[in-house]
Amino acid sequence: MSFENLKGEVSTILEKEGLSVDERLLQVCTLLKEKISYYNWVGFYFVNGDKDELKLGPYVGAPTDHTIIPFGKGICGQVAVSNQNFVVPDVRAQDNYIACSIDVKAEIVVPLFKDGKNIGQIDIDSNTPDPFTEEDERFLEWVNEQVAEIL
Ligand code: SME
């Protein structure tokens, strides 16, 4: 399925006002994992209140011990302070990386902005080496913009 077709499905989920925000985000994670073959773990992290740390939100994929990530730690913690997308073609080449599963080969983290503030991120792990392109970045930026609308 193309990213363009997926956008319609993401919008339909996010418009489900009868569901909580977390339920909608979980459905988005499920959709992306099911429809994009190289997305093997899909989740959202959000800034934990006024603390300098991220807290795991809705996700699909293998359970992770990393439910809290301090700012600056791992790929996620670095994105919390850099405000930039972080595409990792080969996780073994990263020094500041938090391993969740030995199957993971690559990762992409895209920050989520609300009113210009970096309040969280979408995090995708892939078991395929070097799978992410600029198309993934643009698509995930779009997803985060839509999510910000319902927060
Ligand atoms: N690999 C991430 C940790 C989160 S897991 O991928 C779910 C990192 O280095 O920040």
PDB file of C-alpha atoms and ligand atoms in Angstrom:
ATOM      1  CA  MET A   1       0.000   0.000   0.000  1.00  0.00           C
ATOM      2  CA  SER A   2       1.260   3.471  -0.863  1.00  0.00           C
ATOM      3  CA  PHE A   3       1.826   6.153   1.754  1.00  0.00           C
ATOM      4  CA  GLU A   4      -0.864   8.257   0.045  1.00  0.00           C
ATOM      5  CA  ASN A   5      -3.479   5.541   0.543  1.00  0.00           C
ATOM      6  CA  LEU A   6      -2.367   5.025   4.118  1.00  0.00           C
ATOM      7  CA  LYS A   7      -2.882   8.703   4.898  1.00  0.00           C
ATOM      8  CA  GLY A   8      -6.622   8.302   4.358  1.00  0.00           C
ATOM      9  CA  GLU A   9      -6.725   5.388   6.785  1.00  0.00           C
ATOM     10  CA  VAL A  10      -4.709   7.299   9.404  1.00  0.00           C
ATOM     11  CA  SER A  11      -7.112  10.249   9.138  1.00  0.00           C
ATOM     12  CA  THR A  12     -10.137   7.978   9.500  1.00  0.00           C
ATOM     13  CA  ILE A  13      -8.710   6.523  12.722  1.00  0.00           C
ATOM     14  CA  LEU A  14      -7.769   9.890  14.207  1.00  0.00           C
ATOM     15  CA  GLU A  15     -11.287  11.222  13.526  1.00  0.00           C
ATOM     16  CA  LYS A  16     -12.893   8.528  15.741  1.00  0.00           C
ATOM     17  CA  GLU A  17     -14.044  10.829  18.494  1.00  0.00           C
ATOM     18  CA  GLY A  18     -15.725   7.977  20.371  1.00  0.00           C
ATOM     19  CA  LEU A  19     -12.290   6.533  21.122  1.00  0.00           C
ATOM     20  CA  SER A  20      -9.738   7.917  23.560  1.00  0.00           C
ATOM     21  CA  VAL A  21      -6.587   9.482  22.159  1.00  0.00           C
ATOM     22  CA  ASP A  22      -4.549   6.463  23.310  1.00  0.00           C
ATOM     23  CA  GLU A  23      -6.959   4.061  21.608  1.00  0.00           C
ATOM     24  CA  ARG A  24      -6.663   6.007  18.385  1.00  0.00           C
ATOM     25  CA  LEU A  25      -2.867   6.123  18.588  1.00  0.00           C
ATOM     26  CA  LEU A  26      -2.760   2.382  19.214  1.00  0.00           C
ATOM     27  CA  GLN A  27      -4.866   1.816  16.091  1.00  0.00           C
ATOM     28  CA  VAL A  28      -2.488   4.015  14.089  1.00  0.00           C
ATOM     29  CA  CYS A  29       0.481   1.966  15.357  1.00  0.00           C
ATOM     30  CA  THR A  30      -1.304  -1.253  14.422  1.00  0.00           C
ATOM     31  CA  LEU A  31      -2.174   0.039  10.957  1.00  0.00           C
ATOM     32  CA  LEU A  32       1.379   1.127  10.189  1.00  0.00           C
ATOM     33  CA  LYS A  33       2.899  -2.125  11.440  1.00  0.00           C
ATOM     34  CA  GLU A  34       0.415  -4.205   9.435  1.00  0.00           C
ATOM     35  CA  LYS A  35       0.653  -2.225   6.205  1.00  0.00           C
ATOM     36  CA  ILE A  36       4.350  -1.438   5.993  1.00  0.00           C
ATOM     37  CA  SER A  37       6.311  -4.663   5.833  1.00  0.00           C
ATOM     38  CA  TYR A  38       9.547  -3.245   7.258  1.00  0.00           C
ATOM     39  CA  TYR A  39       7.855  -1.547  10.269  1.00  0.00           C
ATOM     40  CA  ASN A  40       8.275  -4.182  12.990  1.00  0.00           C
ATOM     41  CA  TRP A  41       7.802  -2.075  16.134  1.00  0.00           C
ATOM     42  CA  VAL A  42       5.789   1.149  16.070  1.00  0.00           C
ATOM     43  CA  GLY A  43       5.235   3.349  19.101  1.00  0.00           C
ATOM     44  CA  PHE A  44       4.854   6.834  20.493  1.00  0.00           C
ATOM     45  CA  TYR A  45       6.890   8.341  23.297  1.00  0.00           C
ATOM     46  CA  PHE A  46       5.783  11.561  24.996  1.00  0.00           C
ATOM     47  CA  VAL A  47       7.568  13.994  27.286  1.00  0.00           C
ATOM     48  CA  ASN A  48       6.743  12.916  30.836  1.00  0.00           C
ATOM     49  CA  GLY A  49       5.152  15.945  32.472  1.00  0.00           C
ATOM     50  CA  ASP A  50       7.801  18.483  33.462  1.00  0.00           C
ATOM     51  CA  LYS A  51      10.567  15.886  33.683  1.00  0.00           C
ATOM     52  CA  ASP A  52      13.488  15.674  31.265  1.00  0.00           C
ATOM     53  CA  GLU A  53      12.446  12.226  30.147  1.00  0.00           C
ATOM     54  CA  LEU A  54      10.222  10.413  27.685  1.00  0.00           C
ATOM     55  CA  LYS A  55       7.476   7.999  28.642  1.00  0.00           C
ATOM     56  CA  LEU A  56       6.288   5.195  26.393  1.00  0.00           C
ATOM     57  CA  GLY A  57       2.775   5.653  25.059  1.00  0.00           C
ATOM     58  CA  PRO A  58       0.764   3.385  22.751  1.00  0.00           C
ATOM     59  CA  TYR A  59       2.875   0.890  20.796  1.00  0.00           C
ATOM     60  CA  VAL A  60       2.711  -2.404  18.931  1.00  0.00           C
ATOM     61  CA  GLY A  61       5.488  -4.951  18.674  1.00  0.00           C
ATOM     62  CA  ALA A  62       7.655  -6.730  21.187  1.00  0.00           C
ATOM     63  CA  PRO A  63       7.262  -5.418  24.755  1.00  0.00           C
ATOM     64  CA  THR A  64      10.150  -3.185  25.790  1.00  0.00           C
ATOM     65  CA  ASP A  65      11.743  -2.496  29.181  1.00  0.00           C
ATOM     66  CA  HIS A  66      12.444   1.046  28.029  1.00  0.00           C
ATOM     67  CA  THR A  67       9.234   2.686  29.162  1.00  0.00           C
ATOM     68  CA  ILE A  68      11.145   5.721  30.485  1.00  0.00           C
ATOM     69  CA  ILE A  69      14.032   7.238  28.485  1.00  0.00           C
ATOM     70  CA  PRO A  70      16.016  10.207  29.871  1.00  0.00           C
ATOM     71  CA  PHE A  71      16.582  13.131  27.485  1.00  0.00           C
ATOM     72  CA  GLY A  72      19.845  12.600  25.598  1.00  0.00           C
ATOM     73  CA  LYS A  73      19.862   8.807  25.982  1.00  0.00           C
ATOM     74  CA  GLY A  74      19.474   6.537  22.974  1.00  0.00           C
ATOM     75  CA  ILE A  75      18.074   7.586  19.640  1.00  0.00           C
ATOM     76  CA  CYS A  76      14.797   8.662  21.224  1.00  0.00           C
ATOM     77  CA  GLY A  77      16.428  10.729  23.956  1.00  0.00           C
ATOM     78  CA  GLN A  78      18.625  12.468  21.389  1.00  0.00           C
ATOM     79  CA  VAL A  79      15.595  13.428  19.266  1.00  0.00           C
ATOM     80  CA  ALA A  80      13.936  14.867  22.382  1.00  0.00           C
ATOM     81  CA  VAL A  81      16.723  17.467  22.523  1.00  0.00           C
ATOM     82  CA  SER A  82      17.684  17.859  18.841  1.00  0.00           C
ATOM     83  CA  ASN A  83      14.130  18.405  17.481  1.00  0.00           C
ATOM     84  CA  GLN A  84      15.338  16.638  14.318  1.00  0.00           C
ATOM     85  CA  ASN A  85      14.433  13.410  12.595  1.00  0.00           C
ATOM     86  CA  PHE A  86      16.931  10.649  13.325  1.00  0.00           C
ATOM     87  CA  VAL A  87      17.280   7.909  10.696  1.00  0.00           C
ATOM     88  CA  VAL A  88      19.519   5.011  11.705  1.00  0.00           C
ATOM     89  CA  PRO A  89      20.288   2.644   8.798  1.00  0.00           C
ATOM     90  CA  ASP A  90      22.365   0.339  11.022  1.00  0.00           C
ATOM     91  CA  VAL A  91      21.794   0.398  14.769  1.00  0.00           C
ATOM     92  CA  ARG A  92      25.115  -1.378  15.421  1.00  0.00           C
ATOM     93  CA  ALA A  93      26.944   1.695  14.149  1.00  0.00           C
ATOM     94  CA  GLN A  94      25.420   3.882  16.908  1.00  0.00           C
ATOM     95  CA  ASP A  95      27.207   4.411  20.227  1.00  0.00           C
ATOM     96  CA  ASN A  96      24.286   6.145  21.913  1.00  0.00           C
ATOM     97  CA  TYR A  97      21.662   3.532  21.235  1.00  0.00           C
ATOM     98  CA  ILE A  98      19.294   1.620  23.519  1.00  0.00           C
ATOM     99  CA  ALA A  99      18.771  -1.917  22.239  1.00  0.00           C
ATOM    100  CA  CYS A 100      15.285  -3.321  22.694  1.00  0.00           C
ATOM    101  CA  SER A 101      15.606  -6.513  20.686  1.00  0.00           C
ATOM    102  CA  ILE A 102      18.452  -8.296  18.949  1.00  0.00           C
ATOM    103  CA  ASP A 103      16.275  -8.562  15.827  1.00  0.00           C
ATOM    104  CA  VAL A 104      16.245  -4.797  15.251  1.00  0.00           C
ATOM    105  CA  LYS A 105      18.547  -3.622  12.467  1.00  0.00           C
ATOM    106  CA  ALA A 106      17.386  -0.049  11.822  1.00  0.00           C
ATOM    107  CA  GLU A 107      15.354   2.706  13.455  1.00  0.00           C
ATOM    108  CA  ILE A 108      13.661   5.982  12.585  1.00  0.00           C
ATOM    109  CA  VAL A 109      12.491   8.545  15.135  1.00  0.00           C
ATOM    110  CA  VAL A 110      10.520  11.639  14.097  1.00  0.00           C
ATOM    111  CA  PRO A 111       9.677  14.361  16.631  1.00  0.00           C
ATOM    112  CA  LEU A 112       6.071  15.387  17.268  1.00  0.00           C
ATOM    113  CA  PHE A 113       5.434  19.097  17.685  1.00  0.00           C
ATOM    114  CA  LYS A 114       2.408  20.730  19.291  1.00  0.00           C
ATOM    115  CA  ASP A 115       2.267  24.531  19.046  1.00  0.00           C
ATOM    116  CA  GLY A 116       5.922  24.488  17.997  1.00  0.00           C
ATOM    117  CA  LYS A 117       7.020  22.491  21.038  1.00  0.00           C
ATOM    118  CA  ASN A 118       8.662  19.055  20.815  1.00  0.00           C
ATOM    119  CA  ILE A 119       6.283  17.026  22.984  1.00  0.00           C
ATOM    120  CA  GLY A 120       7.050  13.506  21.834  1.00  0.00           C
ATOM    121  CA  GLN A 121       7.914  11.339  18.890  1.00  0.00           C
ATOM    122  CA  ILE A 122       7.008   8.373  16.773  1.00  0.00           C
ATOM    123  CA  ASP A 123       9.570   5.584  16.887  1.00  0.00           C
ATOM    124  CA  ILE A 124       9.813   2.760  14.353  1.00  0.00           C
ATOM    125  CA  ASP A 125      12.139  -0.231  14.600  1.00  0.00           C
ATOM    126  CA  SER A 126      12.852  -2.396  11.584  1.00  0.00           C
ATOM    127  CA  ASN A 127      14.263  -5.894  11.340  1.00  0.00           C
ATOM    128  CA  THR A 128      15.377  -5.026   7.794  1.00  0.00           C
ATOM    129  CA  PRO A 129      18.731  -3.253   7.350  1.00  0.00           C
ATOM    130  CA  ASP A 130      18.620   0.302   5.952  1.00  0.00           C
ATOM    131  CA  PRO A 131      14.930   0.335   4.905  1.00  0.00           C
ATOM    132  CA  PHE A 132      13.969   3.985   5.507  1.00  0.00           C
ATOM    133  CA  THR A 133      13.843   6.691   2.819  1.00  0.00           C
ATOM    134  CA  GLU A 134      12.838  10.332   2.744  1.00  0.00           C
ATOM    135  CA  GLU A 135       9.346   9.091   1.895  1.00  0.00           C
ATOM    136  CA  ASP A 136       9.136   7.512   5.348  1.00  0.00           C
ATOM    137  CA  GLU A 137      10.317  10.763   6.911  1.00  0.00           C
ATOM    138  CA  ARG A 138       7.730  12.875   5.062  1.00  0.00           C
ATOM    139  CA  PHE A 139       4.974  10.376   5.821  1.00  0.00           C
ATOM    140  CA  LEU A 140       5.808  10.149   9.543  1.00  0.00           C
ATOM    141  CA  GLU A 141       6.065  13.948   9.789  1.00  0.00           C
ATOM    142  CA  TRP A 142       2.585  14.077   8.300  1.00  0.00           C
ATOM    143  CA  VAL A 143       1.293  11.457  10.768  1.00  0.00           C
ATOM    144  CA  ASN A 144       2.685  13.444  13.697  1.00  0.00           C
ATOM    145  CA  GLU A 145       1.065  16.656  12.420  1.00  0.00           C
ATOM    146  CA  GLN A 146      -2.296  14.877  12.308  1.00  0.00           C
ATOM    147  CA  VAL A 147      -1.776  13.410  15.786  1.00  0.00           C
ATOM    148  CA  ALA A 148      -0.900  16.850  17.174  1.00  0.00           C
ATOM    149  CA  GLU A 149      -4.357  18.029  16.045  1.00  0.00           C
ATOM    150  CA  ILE A 150      -6.111  15.672  18.488  1.00  0.00           C
ATOM    151  CA  LEU A 151      -3.826  16.282  21.484  1.00  0.00           C
TER     152      LEU A 151
HETATM  153  N1  SME B   1      16.110   2.124  20.386  1.00  0.00           N
HETATM  154  C1  SME B   1      15.554   3.250  21.089  1.00  0.00           C
HETATM  155  C2  SME B   1      14.860   2.823  22.350  1.00  0.00           C
HETATM  156  C3  SME B   1      13.417   2.577  22.184  1.00  0.00           C
HETATM  157  S1  SME B   1      13.091   1.100  21.458  1.00  0.00           S
HETATM  158  O1  SME B   1      13.510   1.177  20.041  1.00  0.00           O
HETATM  159  C4  SME B   1      11.485   0.730  21.536  1.00  0.00           C
HETATM  160  C5  SME B   1      16.625   4.268  21.384  1.00  0.00           C
HETATM  161  O2  SME B   1      17.800   4.014  21.164  1.00  0.00           O
HETATM  162  O3  SME B   1      16.266   5.329  21.872  1.00  0.00           O
END
